[in-house]
Amino acid sequence: MSILQKILFIITIYGISLALILVLLWYFDPSLNGVVRTLIISLPILISTVLVQLIERKTNLRKK
């Protein structure tokens, strides 16, 4: 993957994950304190990082 493709891919995964998490938080409307809410909202960063690493490894294995 080129750098631009990787950046677009990360932004797409991040946006989709963030949207899903925000919809779930809005739907269930939990009475969470600020720290827990911040941790839940920061999950898309972790999700996008892990997914990009897994996909990169898979594409590198195919090239070999």
PDB file of N, CA and C in Angstrom:
ATOM      1  N   MET A   1       0.835  -1.174   0.000  1.00  0.00           N
ATOM      2  CA  MET A   1       0.000   0.000   0.000  1.00  0.00           C
ATOM      3  C   MET A   1       0.882   1.242   0.000  1.00  0.00           C
ATOM      4  N   SER A   2       0.477   2.190  -0.773  1.00  0.00           N
ATOM      5  CA  SER A   2       1.217   3.448  -0.740  1.00  0.00           C
ATOM      6  C   SER A   2       0.816   4.227   0.517  1.00  0.00           C
ATOM      7  N   ILE A   3       1.541   5.265   0.800  1.00  0.00           N
ATOM      8  CA  ILE A   3       1.284   6.058   2.011  1.00  0.00           C
ATOM      9  C   ILE A   3      -0.092   6.712   1.943  1.00  0.00           C
ATOM     10  N   LEU A   4      -0.456   7.243   0.782  1.00  0.00           N
ATOM     11  CA  LEU A   4      -1.752   7.899   0.640  1.00  0.00           C
ATOM     12  C   LEU A   4      -2.888   6.902   0.822  1.00  0.00           C
ATOM     13  N   GLN A   5      -2.757   5.725   0.236  1.00  0.00           N
ATOM     14  CA  GLN A   5      -3.782   4.696   0.409  1.00  0.00           C
ATOM     15  C   GLN A   5      -3.908   4.296   1.871  1.00  0.00           C
ATOM     16  N   LYS A   6      -2.770   4.182   2.546  1.00  0.00           N
ATOM     17  CA  LYS A   6      -2.787   3.794   3.950  1.00  0.00           C
ATOM     18  C   LYS A   6      -3.481   4.860   4.796  1.00  0.00           C
ATOM     19  N   ILE A   7      -3.189   6.125   4.514  1.00  0.00           N
ATOM     20  CA  ILE A   7      -3.811   7.215   5.268  1.00  0.00           C
ATOM     21  C   ILE A   7      -5.317   7.236   5.036  1.00  0.00           C
ATOM     22  N   LEU A   8      -5.739   7.111   3.792  1.00  0.00           N
ATOM     23  CA  LEU A   8      -7.171   7.086   3.493  1.00  0.00           C
ATOM     24  C   LEU A   8      -7.856   5.895   4.146  1.00  0.00           C
ATOM     25  N   PHE A   9      -7.191   4.763   4.144  1.00  0.00           N
ATOM     26  CA  PHE A   9      -7.738   3.556   4.751  1.00  0.00           C
ATOM     27  C   PHE A   9      -7.899   3.736   6.259  1.00  0.00           C
ATOM     28  N   ILE A  10      -6.889   4.306   6.905  1.00  0.00           N
ATOM     29  CA  ILE A  10      -6.955   4.541   8.350  1.00  0.00           C
ATOM     30  C   ILE A  10      -8.078   5.516   8.682  1.00  0.00           C
ATOM     31  N   ILE A  11      -8.193   6.583   7.911  1.00  0.00           N
ATOM     32  CA  ILE A  11      -9.241   7.573   8.163  1.00  0.00           C
ATOM     33  C   ILE A  11     -10.625   6.958   7.970  1.00  0.00           C
ATOM     34  N   THR A  12     -10.777   6.116   6.957  1.00  0.00           N
ATOM     35  CA  THR A  12     -12.062   5.467   6.715  1.00  0.00           C
ATOM     36  C   THR A  12     -12.436   4.538   7.857  1.00  0.00           C
ATOM     37  N   ILE A  13     -11.506   3.691   8.267  1.00  0.00           N
ATOM     38  CA  ILE A  13     -11.783   2.774   9.376  1.00  0.00           C
ATOM     39  C   ILE A  13     -12.080   3.558  10.650  1.00  0.00           C
ATOM     40  N   TYR A  14     -11.310   4.603  10.904  1.00  0.00           N
ATOM     41  CA  TYR A  14     -11.526   5.423  12.097  1.00  0.00           C
ATOM     42  C   TYR A  14     -12.912   6.066  12.070  1.00  0.00           C
ATOM     43  N   GLY A  15     -13.286   6.627  10.937  1.00  0.00           N
ATOM     44  CA  GLY A  15     -14.584   7.291  10.829  1.00  0.00           C
ATOM     45  C   GLY A  15     -15.747   6.346  11.034  1.00  0.00           C
ATOM     46  N   ILE A  16     -15.671   5.172  10.426  1.00  0.00           N
ATOM     47  CA  ILE A  16     -16.748   4.192  10.574  1.00  0.00           C
ATOM     48  C   ILE A  16     -16.836   3.706  12.020  1.00  0.00           C
ATOM     49  N   SER A  17     -15.698   3.397  12.631  1.00  0.00           N
ATOM     50  CA  SER A  17     -15.711   2.933  14.022  1.00  0.00           C
ATOM     51  C   SER A  17     -16.241   4.006  14.957  1.00  0.00           C
ATOM     52  N   LEU A  18     -15.799   5.236  14.751  1.00  0.00           N
ATOM     53  CA  LEU A  18     -16.257   6.332  15.600  1.00  0.00           C
ATOM     54  C   LEU A  18     -17.759   6.534  15.455  1.00  0.00           C
ATOM     55  N   ALA A  19     -18.261   6.488  14.229  1.00  0.00           N
ATOM     56  CA  ALA A  19     -19.694   6.662  14.012  1.00  0.00           C
ATOM     57  C   ALA A  19     -20.489   5.558  14.706  1.00  0.00           C
ATOM     58  N   LEU A  20     -20.044   4.317  14.577  1.00  0.00           N
ATOM     59  CA  LEU A  20     -20.753   3.210  15.225  1.00  0.00           C
ATOM     60  C   LEU A  20     -20.745   3.345  16.744  1.00  0.00           C
ATOM     61  N   ILE A  21     -19.613   3.704  17.303  1.00  0.00           N
ATOM     62  CA  ILE A  21     -19.529   3.843  18.761  1.00  0.00           C
ATOM     63  C   ILE A  21     -20.388   5.006  19.251  1.00  0.00           C
ATOM     64  N   LEU A  22     -20.379   6.127  18.534  1.00  0.00           N
ATOM     65  CA  LEU A  22     -21.205   7.262  18.943  1.00  0.00           C
ATOM     66  C   LEU A  22     -22.691   6.945  18.839  1.00  0.00           C
ATOM     67  N   VAL A  23     -23.082   6.200  17.810  1.00  0.00           N
ATOM     68  CA  VAL A  23     -24.488   5.799  17.681  1.00  0.00           C
ATOM     69  C   VAL A  23     -24.879   4.877  18.829  1.00  0.00           C
ATOM     70  N   LEU A  24     -24.008   3.934  19.170  1.00  0.00           N
ATOM     71  CA  LEU A  24     -24.308   3.044  20.292  1.00  0.00           C
ATOM     72  C   LEU A  24     -24.400   3.814  21.606  1.00  0.00           C
ATOM     73  N   LEU A  25     -23.492   4.760  21.825  1.00  0.00           N
ATOM     74  CA  LEU A  25     -23.568   5.574  23.041  1.00  0.00           C
ATOM     75  C   LEU A  25     -24.843   6.410  23.066  1.00  0.00           C
ATOM     76  N   TRP A  26     -25.229   6.951  21.926  1.00  0.00           N
ATOM     77  CA  TRP A  26     -26.445   7.759  21.854  1.00  0.00           C
ATOM     78  C   TRP A  26     -27.677   6.893  22.089  1.00  0.00           C
ATOM     79  N   TYR A  27     -27.693   5.691  21.503  1.00  0.00           N
ATOM     80  CA  TYR A  27     -28.855   4.817  21.605  1.00  0.00           C
ATOM     81  C   TYR A  27     -29.056   4.320  23.039  1.00  0.00           C
ATOM     82  N   PHE A  28     -27.991   3.869  23.667  1.00  0.00           N
ATOM     83  CA  PHE A  28     -28.116   3.338  25.014  1.00  0.00           C
ATOM     84  C   PHE A  28     -28.084   4.432  26.073  1.00  0.00           C
ATOM     85  N   ASP A  29     -27.570   5.603  25.716  1.00  0.00           N
ATOM     86  CA  ASP A  29     -27.510   6.768  26.596  1.00  0.00           C
ATOM     87  C   ASP A  29     -27.098   6.392  28.017  1.00  0.00           C
ATOM     88  N   PRO A  30     -25.922   5.809  28.158  1.00  0.00           N
ATOM     89  CA  PRO A  30     -25.502   5.399  29.505  1.00  0.00           C
ATOM     90  C   PRO A  30     -25.087   6.598  30.352  1.00  0.00           C
ATOM     91  N   SER A  31     -25.262   6.453  31.613  1.00  0.00           N
ATOM     92  CA  SER A  31     -24.826   7.526  32.517  1.00  0.00           C
ATOM     93  C   SER A  31     -23.391   7.228  32.943  1.00  0.00           C
ATOM     94  N   LEU A  32     -22.483   7.429  32.000  1.00  0.00           N
ATOM     95  CA  LEU A  32     -21.073   7.152  32.255  1.00  0.00           C
ATOM     96  C   LEU A  32     -20.368   8.428  32.674  1.00  0.00           C
ATOM     97  N   ASN A  33     -19.344   8.276  33.490  1.00  0.00           N
ATOM     98  CA  ASN A  33     -18.569   9.458  33.835  1.00  0.00           C
ATOM     99  C   ASN A  33     -17.679   9.845  32.654  1.00  0.00           C
ATOM    100  N   GLY A  34     -17.048  10.984  32.734  1.00  0.00           N
ATOM    101  CA  GLY A  34     -16.274  11.521  31.615  1.00  0.00           C
ATOM    102  C   GLY A  34     -15.103  10.659  31.204  1.00  0.00           C
ATOM    103  N   VAL A  35     -14.445  10.012  32.165  1.00  0.00           N
ATOM    104  CA  VAL A  35     -13.273   9.199  31.850  1.00  0.00           C
ATOM    105  C   VAL A  35     -13.667   7.979  31.027  1.00  0.00           C
ATOM    106  N   VAL A  36     -14.722   7.288  31.453  1.00  0.00           N
ATOM    107  CA  VAL A  36     -15.167   6.090  30.728  1.00  0.00           C
ATOM    108  C   VAL A  36     -15.654   6.464  29.336  1.00  0.00           C
ATOM    109  N   ARG A  37     -16.396   7.554  29.229  1.00  0.00           N
ATOM    110  CA  ARG A  37     -16.889   8.000  27.918  1.00  0.00           C
ATOM    111  C   ARG A  37     -15.717   8.333  26.993  1.00  0.00           C
ATOM    112  N   THR A  38     -14.690   8.983  27.515  1.00  0.00           N
ATOM    113  CA  THR A  38     -13.512   9.311  26.713  1.00  0.00           C
ATOM    114  C   THR A  38     -12.794   8.049  26.259  1.00  0.00           C
ATOM    115  N   LEU A  39     -12.674   7.072  27.139  1.00  0.00           N
ATOM    116  CA  LEU A  39     -12.038   5.809  26.763  1.00  0.00           C
ATOM    117  C   LEU A  39     -12.818   5.098  25.665  1.00  0.00           C
ATOM    118  N   ILE A  40     -14.140   5.093  25.778  1.00  0.00           N
ATOM    119  CA  ILE A  40     -14.959   4.434  24.761  1.00  0.00           C
ATOM    120  C   ILE A  40     -14.836   5.162  23.430  1.00  0.00           C
ATOM    121  N   ILE A  41     -14.830   6.476  23.454  1.00  0.00           N
ATOM    122  CA  ILE A  41     -14.739   7.247  22.213  1.00  0.00           C
ATOM    123  C   ILE A  41     -13.361   7.089  21.572  1.00  0.00           C
ATOM    124  N   SER A  42     -12.323   6.833  22.367  1.00  0.00           N
ATOM    125  CA  SER A  42     -10.982   6.660  21.795  1.00  0.00           C
ATOM    126  C   SER A  42     -10.757   5.269  21.223  1.00  0.00           C
ATOM    127  N   LEU A  43     -11.705   4.358  21.370  1.00  0.00           N
ATOM    128  CA  LEU A  43     -11.569   3.011  20.815  1.00  0.00           C
ATOM    129  C   LEU A  43     -11.328   2.979  19.305  1.00  0.00           C
ATOM    130  N   PRO A  44     -11.924   3.864  18.495  1.00  0.00           N
ATOM    131  CA  PRO A  44     -11.659   3.804  17.051  1.00  0.00           C
ATOM    132  C   PRO A  44     -10.186   3.932  16.688  1.00  0.00           C
ATOM    133  N   ILE A  45      -9.419   4.647  17.493  1.00  0.00           N
ATOM    134  CA  ILE A  45      -7.984   4.756  17.216  1.00  0.00           C
ATOM    135  C   ILE A  45      -7.337   3.384  17.333  1.00  0.00           C
ATOM    136  N   LEU A  46      -7.673   2.660  18.386  1.00  0.00           N
ATOM    137  CA  LEU A  46      -7.134   1.315  18.579  1.00  0.00           C
ATOM    138  C   LEU A  46      -7.624   0.373  17.484  1.00  0.00           C
ATOM    139  N   ILE A  47      -8.905   0.446  17.169  1.00  0.00           N
ATOM    140  CA  ILE A  47      -9.476  -0.421  16.137  1.00  0.00           C
ATOM    141  C   ILE A  47      -8.798  -0.183  14.797  1.00  0.00           C
ATOM    142  N   SER A  48      -8.644   1.082  14.402  1.00  0.00           N
ATOM    143  CA  SER A  48      -8.035   1.364  13.101  1.00  0.00           C
ATOM    144  C   SER A  48      -6.575   0.940  13.067  1.00  0.00           C
ATOM    145  N   THR A  49      -5.847   1.124  14.160  1.00  0.00           N
ATOM    146  CA  THR A  49      -4.443   0.712  14.201  1.00  0.00           C
ATOM    147  C   THR A  49      -4.307  -0.794  14.044  1.00  0.00           C
ATOM    148  N   VAL A  50      -5.103  -1.541  14.785  1.00  0.00           N
ATOM    149  CA  VAL A  50      -5.026  -3.004  14.732  1.00  0.00           C
ATOM    150  C   VAL A  50      -5.430  -3.524  13.357  1.00  0.00           C
ATOM    151  N   LEU A  51      -6.529  -3.011  12.803  1.00  0.00           N
ATOM    152  CA  LEU A  51      -6.985  -3.493  11.497  1.00  0.00           C
ATOM    153  C   LEU A  51      -5.978  -3.191  10.394  1.00  0.00           C
ATOM    154  N   VAL A  52      -5.388  -2.021  10.412  1.00  0.00           N
ATOM    155  CA  VAL A  52      -4.404  -1.676   9.384  1.00  0.00           C
ATOM    156  C   VAL A  52      -3.184  -2.585   9.496  1.00  0.00           C
ATOM    157  N   GLN A  53      -2.725  -2.861  10.705  1.00  0.00           N
ATOM    158  CA  GLN A  53      -1.580  -3.756  10.884  1.00  0.00           C
ATOM    159  C   GLN A  53      -1.895  -5.160  10.383  1.00  0.00           C
ATOM    160  N   LEU A  54      -3.088  -5.663  10.690  1.00  0.00           N
ATOM    161  CA  LEU A  54      -3.469  -6.998  10.224  1.00  0.00           C
ATOM    162  C   LEU A  54      -3.553  -7.068   8.706  1.00  0.00           C
ATOM    163  N   ILE A  55      -4.124  -6.052   8.099  1.00  0.00           N
ATOM    164  CA  ILE A  55      -4.258  -6.045   6.642  1.00  0.00           C
ATOM    165  C   ILE A  55      -2.896  -5.911   5.983  1.00  0.00           C
ATOM    166  N   GLU A  56      -2.012  -5.096   6.556  1.00  0.00           N
ATOM    167  CA  GLU A  56      -0.659  -4.972   6.001  1.00  0.00           C
ATOM    168  C   GLU A  56       0.083  -6.298   6.057  1.00  0.00           C
ATOM    169  N   ARG A  57      -0.021  -6.998   7.164  1.00  0.00           N
ATOM    170  CA  ARG A  57       0.647  -8.302   7.277  1.00  0.00           C
ATOM    171  C   ARG A  57       0.099  -9.284   6.259  1.00  0.00           C
ATOM    172  N   LYS A  58      -1.202  -9.265   6.074  1.00  0.00           N
ATOM    173  CA  LYS A  58      -1.824 -10.184   5.123  1.00  0.00           C
ATOM    174  C   LYS A  58      -1.370  -9.885   3.697  1.00  0.00           C
ATOM    175  N   THR A  59      -1.286  -8.605   3.338  1.00  0.00           N
ATOM    176  CA  THR A  59      -0.842  -8.263   1.986  1.00  0.00           C
ATOM    177  C   THR A  59       0.638  -8.557   1.802  1.00  0.00           C
ATOM    178  N   ASN A  60       1.436  -8.385   2.851  1.00  0.00           N
ATOM    179  CA  ASN A  60       2.863  -8.708   2.756  1.00  0.00           C
ATOM    180  C   ASN A  60       3.079 -10.206   2.604  1.00  0.00           C
ATOM    181  N   LEU A  61       2.259 -11.011   3.255  1.00  0.00           N
ATOM    182  CA  LEU A  61       2.376 -12.464   3.117  1.00  0.00           C
ATOM    183  C   LEU A  61       2.006 -12.910   1.705  1.00  0.00           C
ATOM    184  N   ARG A  62       1.030 -12.247   1.104  1.00  0.00           N
ATOM    185  CA  ARG A  62       0.629 -12.596  -0.263  1.00  0.00           C
ATOM    186  C   ARG A  62       1.726 -12.267  -1.266  1.00  0.00           C
ATOM    187  N   LYS A  63       2.461 -11.179  -1.014  1.00  0.00           N
ATOM    188  CA  LYS A  63       3.525 -10.779  -1.936  1.00  0.00           C
ATOM    189  C   LYS A  63       4.690 -11.752  -1.901  1.00  0.00           C
ATOM    190  N   LYS A  64       4.923 -12.387  -0.765  1.00  0.00           N
ATOM    191  CA  LYS A  64       6.045 -13.319  -0.632  1.00  0.00           C
ATOM    192  C   LYS A  64       5.682 -14.615  -1.225  1.00  0.00           C
TER     193      LYS A  64
END
